[in-house]
Amino acid sequence: KKNRFAINPMDHLLAQKWARSHKSKILGTAHSHPCGEAIPSILDISLTLCPNLMLITDRFGKIRAWWIDSNRQFQELELVS
């Protein structure tokens, strides 16, 4: 669809390997909701690997952060700049 994208699984695997080799860990994903609010959608929740940090930018450019637990429940986190 024109309003969705997916990361190539091989690119995701390479990113995980790179992170491990640098003693780091991938915590989550970032994406935008250019026509809506920066709140995880049902589709977002269904497609994410849990637990996961999810950053979402809304149509006004506001960024919100969400922690999605292993039960697919989510709660907003405060962003500090």
mmCIF file with all atom_site columns, N, CA and C in Angstrom:
data_model
loop_
_atom_site.group_PDB
_atom_site.id
_atom_site.type_symbol
_atom_site.label_atom_id
_atom_site.label_alt_id
_atom_site.label_comp_id
_atom_site.label_asym_id
_atom_site.label_entity_id
_atom_site.label_seq_id
_atom_site.pdbx_PDB_ins_code
_atom_site.Cartn_x
_atom_site.Cartn_y
_atom_site.Cartn_z
_atom_site.occupancy
_atom_site.B_iso_or_equiv
_atom_site.pdbx_formal_charge
_atom_site.auth_seq_id
_atom_site.auth_comp_id
_atom_site.auth_asym_id
_atom_site.auth_atom_id
_atom_site.pdbx_PDB_model_num
ATOM 1   N N  . LYS A 1 1  ? 0.830  -1.184 0.000  1.00 0.00 ? 1  LYS A N  1
ATOM 2   C CA . LYS A 1 1  ? 0.000  0.000  0.000  1.00 0.00 ? 1  LYS A CA 1
ATOM 3   C C  . LYS A 1 1  ? 0.871  1.242  0.000  1.00 0.00 ? 1  LYS A C  1
ATOM 4   N N  . LYS A 1 2  ? 0.323  2.329  -0.479 1.00 0.00 ? 2  LYS A N  1
ATOM 5   C CA . LYS A 1 2  ? 1.092  3.562  -0.554 1.00 0.00 ? 2  LYS A CA 1
ATOM 6   C C  . LYS A 1 2  ? 1.285  4.219  0.803  1.00 0.00 ? 2  LYS A C  1
ATOM 7   N N  . ASN A 1 3  ? 0.470  3.866  1.791  1.00 0.00 ? 3  ASN A N  1
ATOM 8   C CA . ASN A 1 3  ? 0.582  4.530  3.089  1.00 0.00 ? 3  ASN A CA 1
ATOM 9   C C  . ASN A 1 3  ? 1.298  3.675  4.125  1.00 0.00 ? 3  ASN A C  1
ATOM 10  N N  . ARG A 1 4  ? 1.998  2.623  3.682  1.00 0.00 ? 4  ARG A N  1
ATOM 11  C CA . ARG A 1 4  ? 2.738  1.779  4.618  1.00 0.00 ? 4  ARG A CA 1
ATOM 12  C C  . ARG A 1 4  ? 4.090  1.424  4.010  1.00 0.00 ? 4  ARG A C  1
ATOM 13  N N  . PHE A 1 5  ? 5.005  1.067  4.877  1.00 0.00 ? 5  PHE A N  1
ATOM 14  C CA . PHE A 1 5  ? 6.284  0.557  4.416  1.00 0.00 ? 5  PHE A CA 1
ATOM 15  C C  . PHE A 1 5  ? 6.720  -0.550 5.356  1.00 0.00 ? 5  PHE A C  1
ATOM 16  N N  . ALA A 1 6  ? 7.635  -1.351 4.890  1.00 0.00 ? 6  ALA A N  1
ATOM 17  C CA . ALA A 1 6  ? 8.194  -2.419 5.714  1.00 0.00 ? 6  ALA A CA 1
ATOM 18  C C  . ALA A 1 6  ? 9.705  -2.398 5.566  1.00 0.00 ? 6  ALA A C  1
ATOM 19  N N  . ILE A 1 7  ? 10.381 -2.754 6.620  1.00 0.00 ? 7  ILE A N  1
ATOM 20  C CA . ILE A 1 7  ? 11.831 -2.857 6.587  1.00 0.00 ? 7  ILE A CA 1
ATOM 21  C C  . ILE A 1 7  ? 12.186 -4.248 6.083  1.00 0.00 ? 7  ILE A C  1
ATOM 22  N N  . ASN A 1 8  ? 13.106 -4.302 5.165  1.00 0.00 ? 8  ASN A N  1
ATOM 23  C CA . ASN A 1 8  ? 13.582 -5.579 4.658  1.00 0.00 ? 8  ASN A CA 1
ATOM 24  C C  . ASN A 1 8  ? 14.100 -6.407 5.839  1.00 0.00 ? 8  ASN A C  1
ATOM 25  N N  . PRO A 1 9  ? 13.641 -7.637 5.999  1.00 0.00 ? 9  PRO A N  1
ATOM 26  C CA . PRO A 1 9  ? 14.091 -8.463 7.125  1.00 0.00 ? 9  PRO A CA 1
ATOM 27  C C  . PRO A 1 9  ? 15.614 -8.609 7.205  1.00 0.00 ? 9  PRO A C  1
ATOM 28  N N  . MET A 1 10 ? 16.284 -8.658 6.053  1.00 0.00 ? 10 MET A N  1
ATOM 29  C CA . MET A 1 10 ? 17.745 -8.765 6.060  1.00 0.00 ? 10 MET A CA 1
ATOM 30  C C  . MET A 1 10 ? 18.373 -7.488 6.617  1.00 0.00 ? 10 MET A C  1
ATOM 31  N N  . ASP A 1 11 ? 17.822 -6.325 6.272  1.00 0.00 ? 11 ASP A N  1
ATOM 32  C CA . ASP A 1 11 ? 18.328 -5.065 6.829  1.00 0.00 ? 11 ASP A CA 1
ATOM 33  C C  . ASP A 1 11 ? 18.126 -5.023 8.340  1.00 0.00 ? 11 ASP A C  1
ATOM 34  N N  . HIS A 1 12 ? 16.983 -5.525 8.798  1.00 0.00 ? 12 HIS A N  1
ATOM 35  C CA . HIS A 1 12 ? 16.715 -5.570 10.239 1.00 0.00 ? 12 HIS A CA 1
ATOM 36  C C  . HIS A 1 12 ? 17.724 -6.475 10.930 1.00 0.00 ? 12 HIS A C  1
ATOM 37  N N  . LEU A 1 13 ? 17.994 -7.637 10.354 1.00 0.00 ? 13 LEU A N  1
ATOM 38  C CA . LEU A 1 13 ? 18.961 -8.566 10.917 1.00 0.00 ? 13 LEU A CA 1
ATOM 39  C C  . LEU A 1 13 ? 20.350 -7.944 10.956 1.00 0.00 ? 13 LEU A C  1
ATOM 40  N N  . LEU A 1 14 ? 20.745 -7.276 9.875  1.00 0.00 ? 14 LEU A N  1
ATOM 41  C CA . LEU A 1 14 ? 22.054 -6.617 9.844  1.00 0.00 ? 14 LEU A CA 1
ATOM 42  C C  . LEU A 1 14 ? 22.156 -5.515 10.890 1.00 0.00 ? 14 LEU A C  1
ATOM 43  N N  . ALA A 1 15 ? 21.071 -4.775 11.101 1.00 0.00 ? 15 ALA A N  1
ATOM 44  C CA . ALA A 1 15 ? 21.071 -3.731 12.139 1.00 0.00 ? 15 ALA A CA 1
ATOM 45  C C  . ALA A 1 15 ? 21.229 -4.349 13.523 1.00 0.00 ? 15 ALA A C  1
ATOM 46  N N  . GLN A 1 16 ? 20.565 -5.469 13.768 1.00 0.00 ? 16 GLN A N  1
ATOM 47  C CA . GLN A 1 16 ? 20.708 -6.149 15.062 1.00 0.00 ? 16 GLN A CA 1
ATOM 48  C C  . GLN A 1 16 ? 22.137 -6.644 15.260 1.00 0.00 ? 16 GLN A C  1
ATOM 49  N N  . LYS A 1 17 ? 22.724 -7.219 14.222 1.00 0.00 ? 17 LYS A N  1
ATOM 50  C CA . LYS A 1 17 ? 24.111 -7.695 14.316 1.00 0.00 ? 17 LYS A CA 1
ATOM 51  C C  . LYS A 1 17 ? 25.063 -6.532 14.578 1.00 0.00 ? 17 LYS A C  1
ATOM 52  N N  . TRP A 1 18 ? 24.829 -5.407 13.864 1.00 0.00 ? 18 TRP A N  1
ATOM 53  C CA . TRP A 1 18 ? 25.682 -4.237 14.072 1.00 0.00 ? 18 TRP A CA 1
ATOM 54  C C  . TRP A 1 18 ? 25.579 -3.757 15.517 1.00 0.00 ? 18 TRP A C  1
ATOM 55  N N  . ALA A 1 19 ? 24.371 -3.686 16.025 1.00 0.00 ? 19 ALA A N  1
ATOM 56  C CA . ALA A 1 19 ? 24.168 -3.226 17.404 1.00 0.00 ? 19 ALA A CA 1
ATOM 57  C C  . ALA A 1 19 ? 24.899 -4.147 18.385 1.00 0.00 ? 19 ALA A C  1
ATOM 58  N N  . ARG A 1 20 ? 24.741 -5.448 18.217 1.00 0.00 ? 20 ARG A N  1
ATOM 59  C CA . ARG A 1 20 ? 25.422 -6.391 19.117 1.00 0.00 ? 20 ARG A CA 1
ATOM 60  C C  . ARG A 1 20 ? 26.931 -6.223 19.058 1.00 0.00 ? 20 ARG A C  1
ATOM 61  N N  . SER A 1 21 ? 27.460 -6.016 17.852 1.00 0.00 ? 21 SER A N  1
ATOM 62  C CA . SER A 1 21 ? 28.912 -5.874 17.712 1.00 0.00 ? 21 SER A CA 1
ATOM 63  C C  . SER A 1 21 ? 29.429 -4.586 18.350 1.00 0.00 ? 21 SER A C  1
ATOM 64  N N  . HIS A 1 22 ? 28.532 -3.632 18.591 1.00 0.00 ? 22 HIS A N  1
ATOM 65  C CA . HIS A 1 22 ? 28.889 -2.373 19.244 1.00 0.00 ? 22 HIS A CA 1
ATOM 66  C C  . HIS A 1 22 ? 28.351 -2.308 20.679 1.00 0.00 ? 22 HIS A C  1
ATOM 67  N N  . LYS A 1 23 ? 28.056 -3.498 21.233 1.00 0.00 ? 23 LYS A N  1
ATOM 68  C CA . LYS A 1 23 ? 27.551 -3.611 22.601 1.00 0.00 ? 23 LYS A CA 1
ATOM 69  C C  . LYS A 1 23 ? 26.323 -2.726 22.835 1.00 0.00 ? 23 LYS A C  1
ATOM 70  N N  . SER A 1 24 ? 25.447 -2.708 21.853 1.00 0.00 ? 24 SER A N  1
ATOM 71  C CA . SER A 1 24 ? 24.211 -1.924 21.913 1.00 0.00 ? 24 SER A CA 1
ATOM 72  C C  . SER A 1 24 ? 23.028 -2.833 21.609 1.00 0.00 ? 24 SER A C  1
ATOM 73  N N  . LYS A 1 25 ? 21.838 -2.268 21.761 1.00 0.00 ? 25 LYS A N  1
ATOM 74  C CA . LYS A 1 25 ? 20.628 -3.028 21.497 1.00 0.00 ? 25 LYS A CA 1
ATOM 75  C C  . LYS A 1 25 ? 19.605 -2.125 20.824 1.00 0.00 ? 25 LYS A C  1
ATOM 76  N N  . ILE A 1 26 ? 18.897 -2.663 19.845 1.00 0.00 ? 26 ILE A N  1
ATOM 77  C CA . ILE A 1 26 ? 17.818 -1.917 19.206 1.00 0.00 ? 26 ILE A CA 1
ATOM 78  C C  . ILE A 1 26 ? 16.621 -1.969 20.142 1.00 0.00 ? 26 ILE A C  1
ATOM 79  N N  . LEU A 1 27 ? 16.123 -0.798 20.524 1.00 0.00 ? 27 LEU A N  1
ATOM 80  C CA . LEU A 1 27 ? 15.015 -0.723 21.483 1.00 0.00 ? 27 LEU A CA 1
ATOM 81  C C  . LEU A 1 27 ? 13.658 -0.611 20.824 1.00 0.00 ? 27 LEU A C  1
ATOM 82  N N  . GLY A 1 28 ? 13.608 -0.151 19.572 1.00 0.00 ? 28 GLY A N  1
ATOM 83  C CA . GLY A 1 28 ? 12.295 0.041  18.989 1.00 0.00 ? 28 GLY A CA 1
ATOM 84  C C  . GLY A 1 28 ? 12.342 0.604  17.594 1.00 0.00 ? 28 GLY A C  1
ATOM 85  N N  . THR A 1 29 ? 11.250 1.265  17.246 1.00 0.00 ? 29 THR A N  1
ATOM 86  C CA . THR A 1 29 ? 11.063 1.782  15.901 1.00 0.00 ? 29 THR A CA 1
ATOM 87  C C  . THR A 1 29 ? 10.529 3.203  15.945 1.00 0.00 ? 29 THR A C  1
ATOM 88  N N  . ALA A 1 30 ? 10.612 3.861  14.819 1.00 0.00 ? 30 ALA A N  1
ATOM 89  C CA . ALA A 1 30 ? 10.041 5.200  14.679 1.00 0.00 ? 30 ALA A CA 1
ATOM 90  C C  . ALA A 1 30 ? 9.300  5.261  13.353 1.00 0.00 ? 30 ALA A C  1
ATOM 91  N N  . HIS A 1 31 ? 8.180  5.956  13.349 1.00 0.00 ? 31 HIS A N  1
ATOM 92  C CA . HIS A 1 31 ? 7.429  6.156  12.120 1.00 0.00 ? 31 HIS A CA 1
ATOM 93  C C  . HIS A 1 31 ? 6.517  7.363  12.288 1.00 0.00 ? 31 HIS A C  1
ATOM 94  N N  . SER A 1 32 ? 5.790  7.691  11.236 1.00 0.00 ? 32 SER A N  1
ATOM 95  C CA . SER A 1 32 ? 4.917  8.865  11.293 1.00 0.00 ? 32 SER A CA 1
ATOM 96  C C  . SER A 1 32 ? 3.475  8.484  11.023 1.00 0.00 ? 32 SER A C  1
ATOM 97  N N  . HIS A 1 33 ? 2.606  9.319  11.522 1.00 0.00 ? 33 HIS A N  1
ATOM 98  C CA . HIS A 1 33 ? 1.181  9.274  11.207 1.00 0.00 ? 33 HIS A CA 1
ATOM 99  C C  . HIS A 1 33 ? 0.853  10.629 10.587 1.00 0.00 ? 33 HIS A C  1
ATOM 100 N N  . PRO A 1 34 ? 1.175  10.809 9.300  1.00 0.00 ? 34 PRO A N  1
ATOM 101 C CA . PRO A 1 34 ? 1.052  12.124 8.676  1.00 0.00 ? 34 PRO A CA 1
ATOM 102 C C  . PRO A 1 34 ? -0.372 12.651 8.567  1.00 0.00 ? 34 PRO A C  1
ATOM 103 N N  . CYS A 1 35 ? -1.353 11.807 8.778  1.00 0.00 ? 35 CYS A N  1
ATOM 104 C CA . CYS A 1 35 ? -2.749 12.259 8.702  1.00 0.00 ? 35 CYS A CA 1
ATOM 105 C C  . CYS A 1 35 ? -3.470 12.119 10.027 1.00 0.00 ? 35 CYS A C  1
ATOM 106 N N  . GLY A 1 36 ? -2.743 11.761 11.067 1.00 0.00 ? 36 GLY A N  1
ATOM 107 C CA . GLY A 1 36 ? -3.426 11.516 12.338 1.00 0.00 ? 36 GLY A CA 1
ATOM 108 C C  . GLY A 1 36 ? -2.584 11.840 13.541 1.00 0.00 ? 36 GLY A C  1
ATOM 109 N N  . GLU A 1 37 ? -3.005 11.308 14.672 1.00 0.00 ? 37 GLU A N  1
ATOM 110 C CA . GLU A 1 37 ? -2.334 11.558 15.939 1.00 0.00 ? 37 GLU A CA 1
ATOM 111 C C  . GLU A 1 37 ? -1.170 10.589 16.145 1.00 0.00 ? 37 GLU A C  1
ATOM 112 N N  . ALA A 1 38 ? -0.225 10.979 16.983 1.00 0.00 ? 38 ALA A N  1
ATOM 113 C CA . ALA A 1 38 ? 0.946  10.161 17.282 1.00 0.00 ? 38 ALA A CA 1
ATOM 114 C C  . ALA A 1 38 ? 0.633  9.176  18.408 1.00 0.00 ? 38 ALA A C  1
ATOM 115 N N  . ILE A 1 39 ? -0.344 8.331  18.161 1.00 0.00 ? 39 ILE A N  1
ATOM 116 C CA . ILE A 1 39 ? -0.771 7.302  19.107 1.00 0.00 ? 39 ILE A CA 1
ATOM 117 C C  . ILE A 1 39 ? -0.697 5.967  18.383 1.00 0.00 ? 39 ILE A C  1
ATOM 118 N N  . PRO A 1 40 ? -0.160 4.916  19.019 1.00 0.00 ? 40 PRO A N  1
ATOM 119 C CA . PRO A 1 40 ? -0.087 3.621  18.334 1.00 0.00 ? 40 PRO A CA 1
ATOM 120 C C  . PRO A 1 40 ? -1.466 3.148  17.872 1.00 0.00 ? 40 PRO A C  1
ATOM 121 N N  . SER A 1 41 ? -1.540 2.759  16.614 1.00 0.00 ? 41 SER A N  1
ATOM 122 C CA . SER A 1 41 ? -2.793 2.231  16.069 1.00 0.00 ? 41 SER A CA 1
ATOM 123 C C  . SER A 1 41 ? -2.877 0.735  16.372 1.00 0.00 ? 41 SER A C  1
ATOM 124 N N  . ILE A 1 42 ? -4.040 0.178  16.129 1.00 0.00 ? 42 ILE A N  1
ATOM 125 C CA . ILE A 1 42 ? -4.205 -1.266 16.291 1.00 0.00 ? 42 ILE A CA 1
ATOM 126 C C  . ILE A 1 42 ? -3.223 -1.997 15.382 1.00 0.00 ? 42 ILE A C  1
ATOM 127 N N  . LEU A 1 43 ? -3.051 -1.499 14.168 1.00 0.00 ? 43 LEU A N  1
ATOM 128 C CA . LEU A 1 43 ? -2.102 -2.113 13.243 1.00 0.00 ? 43 LEU A CA 1
ATOM 129 C C  . LEU A 1 43 ? -0.671 -1.993 13.765 1.00 0.00 ? 43 LEU A C  1
ATOM 130 N N  . ASP A 1 44 ? -0.299 -0.808 14.282 1.00 0.00 ? 44 ASP A N  1
ATOM 131 C CA . ASP A 1 44 ? 1.037  -0.632 14.869 1.00 0.00 ? 44 ASP A CA 1
ATOM 132 C C  . ASP A 1 44 ? 1.294  -1.692 15.933 1.00 0.00 ? 44 ASP A C  1
ATOM 133 N N  . ILE A 1 45 ? 0.335  -1.844 16.831 1.00 0.00 ? 45 ILE A N  1
ATOM 134 C CA . ILE A 1 45 ? 0.486  -2.789 17.941 1.00 0.00 ? 45 ILE A CA 1
ATOM 135 C C  . ILE A 1 45 ? 0.569  -4.222 17.416 1.00 0.00 ? 45 ILE A C  1
ATOM 136 N N  . SER A 1 46 ? -0.246 -4.551 16.439 1.00 0.00 ? 46 SER A N  1
ATOM 137 C CA . SER A 1 46 ? -0.270 -5.927 15.940 1.00 0.00 ? 46 SER A CA 1
ATOM 138 C C  . SER A 1 46 ? 1.008  -6.300 15.201 1.00 0.00 ? 46 SER A C  1
ATOM 139 N N  . LEU A 1 47 ? 1.694  -5.327 14.595 1.00 0.00 ? 47 LEU A N  1
ATOM 140 C CA . LEU A 1 47 ? 2.886  -5.614 13.809 1.00 0.00 ? 47 LEU A CA 1
ATOM 141 C C  . LEU A 1 47 ? 4.199  -5.478 14.563 1.00 0.00 ? 47 LEU A C  1
ATOM 142 N N  . THR A 1 48 ? 4.171  -4.958 15.774 1.00 0.00 ? 48 THR A N  1
ATOM 143 C CA . THR A 1 48 ? 5.414  -4.728 16.496 1.00 0.00 ? 48 THR A CA 1
ATOM 144 C C  . THR A 1 48 ? 5.864  -5.967 17.251 1.00 0.00 ? 48 THR A C  1
ATOM 145 N N  . LEU A 1 49 ? 7.155  -6.055 17.433 1.00 0.00 ? 49 LEU A N  1
ATOM 146 C CA . LEU A 1 49 ? 7.719  -7.092 18.286 1.00 0.00 ? 49 LEU A CA 1
ATOM 147 C C  . LEU A 1 49 ? 7.758  -6.526 19.696 1.00 0.00 ? 49 LEU A C  1
ATOM 148 N N  . CYS A 1 50 ? 7.275  -7.269 20.654 1.00 0.00 ? 50 CYS A N  1
ATOM 149 C CA . CYS A 1 50 ? 7.188  -6.760 22.020 1.00 0.00 ? 50 CYS A CA 1
ATOM 150 C C  . CYS A 1 50 ? 8.201  -7.446 22.909 1.00 0.00 ? 50 CYS A C  1
ATOM 151 N N  . PRO A 1 51 ? 8.728  -6.753 23.902 1.00 0.00 ? 51 PRO A N  1
ATOM 152 C CA . PRO A 1 51 ? 8.518  -5.335 24.216 1.00 0.00 ? 51 PRO A CA 1
ATOM 153 C C  . PRO A 1 51 ? 9.242  -4.443 23.215 1.00 0.00 ? 51 PRO A C  1
ATOM 154 N N  . ASN A 1 52 ? 8.794  -3.190 23.139 1.00 0.00 ? 52 ASN A N  1
ATOM 155 C CA . ASN A 1 52 ? 9.299  -2.298 22.106 1.00 0.00 ? 52 ASN A CA 1
ATOM 156 C C  . ASN A 1 52 ? 9.047  -0.843 22.476 1.00 0.00 ? 52 ASN A C  1
ATOM 157 N N  . LEU A 1 53 ? 9.999  -0.002 22.124 1.00 0.00 ? 53 LEU A N  1
ATOM 158 C CA . LEU A 1 53 ? 9.821  1.438  22.212 1.00 0.00 ? 53 LEU A CA 1
ATOM 159 C C  . LEU A 1 53 ? 9.352  1.914  20.850 1.00 0.00 ? 53 LEU A C  1
ATOM 160 N N  . MET A 1 54 ? 8.305  2.719  20.811 1.00 0.00 ? 54 MET A N  1
ATOM 161 C CA . MET A 1 54 ? 7.781  3.214  19.536 1.00 0.00 ? 54 MET A CA 1
ATOM 162 C C  . MET A 1 54 ? 7.712  4.736  19.587 1.00 0.00 ? 54 MET A C  1
ATOM 163 N N  . LEU A 1 55 ? 8.388  5.390  18.649 1.00 0.00 ? 55 LEU A N  1
ATOM 164 C CA . LEU A 1 55 ? 8.313  6.835  18.502 1.00 0.00 ? 55 LEU A CA 1
ATOM 165 C C  . LEU A 1 55 ? 7.434  7.127  17.299 1.00 0.00 ? 55 LEU A C  1
ATOM 166 N N  . ILE A 1 56 ? 6.478  8.032  17.472 1.00 0.00 ? 56 ILE A N  1
ATOM 167 C CA . ILE A 1 56 ? 5.559  8.372  16.387 1.00 0.00 ? 56 ILE A CA 1
ATOM 168 C C  . ILE A 1 56 ? 5.489  9.891  16.265 1.00 0.00 ? 56 ILE A C  1
ATOM 169 N N  . THR A 1 57 ? 5.579  10.371 15.031 1.00 0.00 ? 57 THR A N  1
ATOM 170 C CA . THR A 1 57 ? 5.423  11.792 14.736 1.00 0.00 ? 57 THR A CA 1
ATOM 171 C C  . THR A 1 57 ? 4.042  11.997 14.137 1.00 0.00 ? 57 THR A C  1
ATOM 172 N N  . ASP A 1 58 ? 3.323  13.031 14.618 1.00 0.00 ? 58 ASP A N  1
ATOM 173 C CA . ASP A 1 58 ? 1.981  13.293 14.087 1.00 0.00 ? 58 ASP A CA 1
ATOM 174 C C  . ASP A 1 58 ? 2.026  14.281 12.916 1.00 0.00 ? 58 ASP A C  1
ATOM 175 N N  . ARG A 1 59 ? 0.877  14.677 12.440 1.00 0.00 ? 59 ARG A N  1
ATOM 176 C CA . ARG A 1 59 ? 0.777  15.544 11.262 1.00 0.00 ? 59 ARG A CA 1
ATOM 177 C C  . ARG A 1 59 ? 1.336  16.944 11.505 1.00 0.00 ? 59 ARG A C  1
ATOM 178 N N  . PHE A 1 60 ? 1.527  17.319 12.767 1.00 0.00 ? 60 PHE A N  1
ATOM 179 C CA . PHE A 1 60 ? 2.070  18.635 13.090 1.00 0.00 ? 60 PHE A CA 1
ATOM 180 C C  . PHE A 1 60 ? 3.559  18.578 13.426 1.00 0.00 ? 60 PHE A C  1
ATOM 181 N N  . GLY A 1 61 ? 4.143  17.383 13.380 1.00 0.00 ? 61 GLY A N  1
ATOM 182 C CA . GLY A 1 61 ? 5.557  17.221 13.693 1.00 0.00 ? 61 GLY A CA 1
ATOM 183 C C  . GLY A 1 61 ? 5.839  16.932 15.152 1.00 0.00 ? 61 GLY A C  1
ATOM 184 N N  . LYS A 1 62 ? 4.793  16.783 15.967 1.00 0.00 ? 62 LYS A N  1
ATOM 185 C CA . LYS A 1 62 ? 4.989  16.462 17.381 1.00 0.00 ? 62 LYS A CA 1
ATOM 186 C C  . LYS A 1 62 ? 5.376  14.992 17.513 1.00 0.00 ? 62 LYS A C  1
ATOM 187 N N  . ILE A 1 63 ? 6.410  14.732 18.309 1.00 0.00 ? 63 ILE A N  1
ATOM 188 C CA . ILE A 1 63 ? 6.876  13.363 18.527 1.00 0.00 ? 63 ILE A CA 1
ATOM 189 C C  . ILE A 1 63 ? 6.412  12.888 19.899 1.00 0.00 ? 63 ILE A C  1
ATOM 190 N N  . ARG A 1 64 ? 5.864  11.685 19.919 1.00 0.00 ? 64 ARG A N  1
ATOM 191 C CA . ARG A 1 64 ? 5.455  11.057 21.176 1.00 0.00 ? 64 ARG A CA 1
ATOM 192 C C  . ARG A 1 64 ? 6.109  9.684  21.257 1.00 0.00 ? 64 ARG A C  1
ATOM 193 N N  . ALA A 1 65 ? 6.429  9.261  22.479 1.00 0.00 ? 65 ALA A N  1
ATOM 194 C CA . ALA A 1 65 ? 7.088  7.974  22.703 1.00 0.00 ? 65 ALA A CA 1
ATOM 195 C C  . ALA A 1 65 ? 6.167  7.052  23.488 1.00 0.00 ? 65 ALA A C  1
ATOM 196 N N  . TRP A 1 66 ? 6.200  5.790  23.120 1.00 0.00 ? 66 TRP A N  1
ATOM 197 C CA . TRP A 1 66 ? 5.339  4.792  23.746 1.00 0.00 ? 66 TRP A CA 1
ATOM 198 C C  . TRP A 1 66 ? 6.143  3.543  24.063 1.00 0.00 ? 66 TRP A C  1
ATOM 199 N N  . TRP A 1 67 ? 5.913  2.966  25.250 1.00 0.00 ? 67 TRP A N  1
ATOM 200 C CA . TRP A 1 67 ? 6.484  1.674  25.593 1.00 0.00 ? 67 TRP A CA 1
ATOM 201 C C  . TRP A 1 67 ? 5.380  0.646  25.415 1.00 0.00 ? 67 TRP A C  1
ATOM 202 N N  . ILE A 1 68 ? 5.652  -0.373 24.613 1.00 0.00 ? 68 ILE A N  1
ATOM 203 C CA . ILE A 1 68 ? 4.687  -1.445 24.370 1.00 0.00 ? 68 ILE A CA 1
ATOM 204 C C  . ILE A 1 68 ? 5.231  -2.684 25.058 1.00 0.00 ? 68 ILE A C  1
ATOM 205 N N  . ASP A 1 69 ? 4.489  -3.195 26.036 1.00 0.00 ? 69 ASP A N  1
ATOM 206 C CA . ASP A 1 69 ? 4.985  -4.327 26.815 1.00 0.00 ? 69 ASP A CA 1
ATOM 207 C C  . ASP A 1 69 ? 4.679  -5.658 26.129 1.00 0.00 ? 69 ASP A C  1
ATOM 208 N N  . SER A 1 70 ? 5.096  -6.739 26.756 1.00 0.00 ? 70 SER A N  1
ATOM 209 C CA . SER A 1 70 ? 4.942  -8.065 26.154 1.00 0.00 ? 70 SER A CA 1
ATOM 210 C C  . SER A 1 70 ? 3.480  -8.501 26.041 1.00 0.00 ? 70 SER A C  1
ATOM 211 N N  . ASN A 1 71 ? 2.570  -7.807 26.729 1.00 0.00 ? 71 ASN A N  1
ATOM 212 C CA . ASN A 1 71 ? 1.134  -8.083 26.607 1.00 0.00 ? 71 ASN A CA 1
ATOM 213 C C  . ASN A 1 71 ? 0.463  -7.169 25.580 1.00 0.00 ? 71 ASN A C  1
ATOM 214 N N  . ARG A 1 72 ? 1.281  -6.412 24.844 1.00 0.00 ? 72 ARG A N  1
ATOM 215 C CA . ARG A 1 72 ? 0.810  -5.461 23.828 1.00 0.00 ? 72 ARG A CA 1
ATOM 216 C C  . ARG A 1 72 ? 0.000  -4.301 24.426 1.00 0.00 ? 72 ARG A C  1
ATOM 217 N N  . GLN A 1 73 ? 0.242  -4.032 25.689 1.00 0.00 ? 73 GLN A N  1
ATOM 218 C CA . GLN A 1 73 ? -0.320 -2.842 26.327 1.00 0.00 ? 73 GLN A CA 1
ATOM 219 C C  . GLN A 1 73 ? 0.681  -1.716 26.132 1.00 0.00 ? 73 GLN A C  1
ATOM 220 N N  . PHE A 1 74 ? 0.194  -0.483 25.960 1.00 0.00 ? 74 PHE A N  1
ATOM 221 C CA . PHE A 1 74 ? 1.155  0.603  25.751 1.00 0.00 ? 74 PHE A CA 1
ATOM 222 C C  . PHE A 1 74 ? 0.884  1.758  26.700 1.00 0.00 ? 74 PHE A C  1
ATOM 223 N N  . GLN A 1 75 ? 1.984  2.427  27.019 1.00 0.00 ? 75 GLN A N  1
ATOM 224 C CA . GLN A 1 75 ? 1.887  3.621  27.862 1.00 0.00 ? 75 GLN A CA 1
ATOM 225 C C  . GLN A 1 75 ? 2.847  4.665  27.312 1.00 0.00 ? 75 GLN A C  1
ATOM 226 N N  . GLU A 1 76 ? 2.409  5.923  27.433 1.00 0.00 ? 76 GLU A N  1
ATOM 227 C CA . GLU A 1 76 ? 3.220  7.021  26.910 1.00 0.00 ? 76 GLU A CA 1
ATOM 228 C C  . GLU A 1 76 ? 4.376  7.316  27.861 1.00 0.00 ? 76 GLU A C  1
ATOM 229 N N  . LEU A 1 77 ? 5.527  7.623  27.262 1.00 0.00 ? 77 LEU A N  1
ATOM 230 C CA . LEU A 1 77 ? 6.706  8.014  28.005 1.00 0.00 ? 77 LEU A CA 1
ATOM 231 C C  . LEU A 1 77 ? 6.968  9.497  27.778 1.00 0.00 ? 77 LEU A C  1
ATOM 232 N N  . GLU A 1 78 ? 7.487  10.148 28.775 1.00 0.00 ? 78 GLU A N  1
ATOM 233 C CA . GLU A 1 78 ? 7.829  11.577 28.646 1.00 0.00 ? 78 GLU A CA 1
ATOM 234 C C  . GLU A 1 78 ? 9.135  11.722 27.882 1.00 0.00 ? 78 GLU A C  1
ATOM 235 N N  . LEU A 1 79 ? 9.121  12.580 26.889 1.00 0.00 ? 79 LEU A N  1
ATOM 236 C CA . LEU A 1 79 ? 10.347 12.897 26.143 1.00 0.00 ? 79 LEU A CA 1
ATOM 237 C C  . LEU A 1 79 ? 10.972 14.143 26.746 1.00 0.00 ? 79 LEU A C  1
ATOM 238 N N  . VAL A 1 80 ? 12.249 14.074 26.994 1.00 0.00 ? 80 VAL A N  1
ATOM 239 C CA . VAL A 1 80 ? 12.991 15.208 27.556 1.00 0.00 ? 80 VAL A CA 1
ATOM 240 C C  . VAL A 1 80 ? 14.078 15.577 26.565 1.00 0.00 ? 80 VAL A C  1
ATOM 241 N N  . SER A 1 81 ? 14.134 16.857 26.225 1.00 0.00 ? 81 SER A N  1
ATOM 242 C CA . SER A 1 81 ? 15.175 17.279 25.270 1.00 0.00 ? 81 SER A CA 1
ATOM 243 C C  . SER A 1 81 ? 16.248 18.080 25.954 1.00 0.00 ? 81 SER A C  1
#
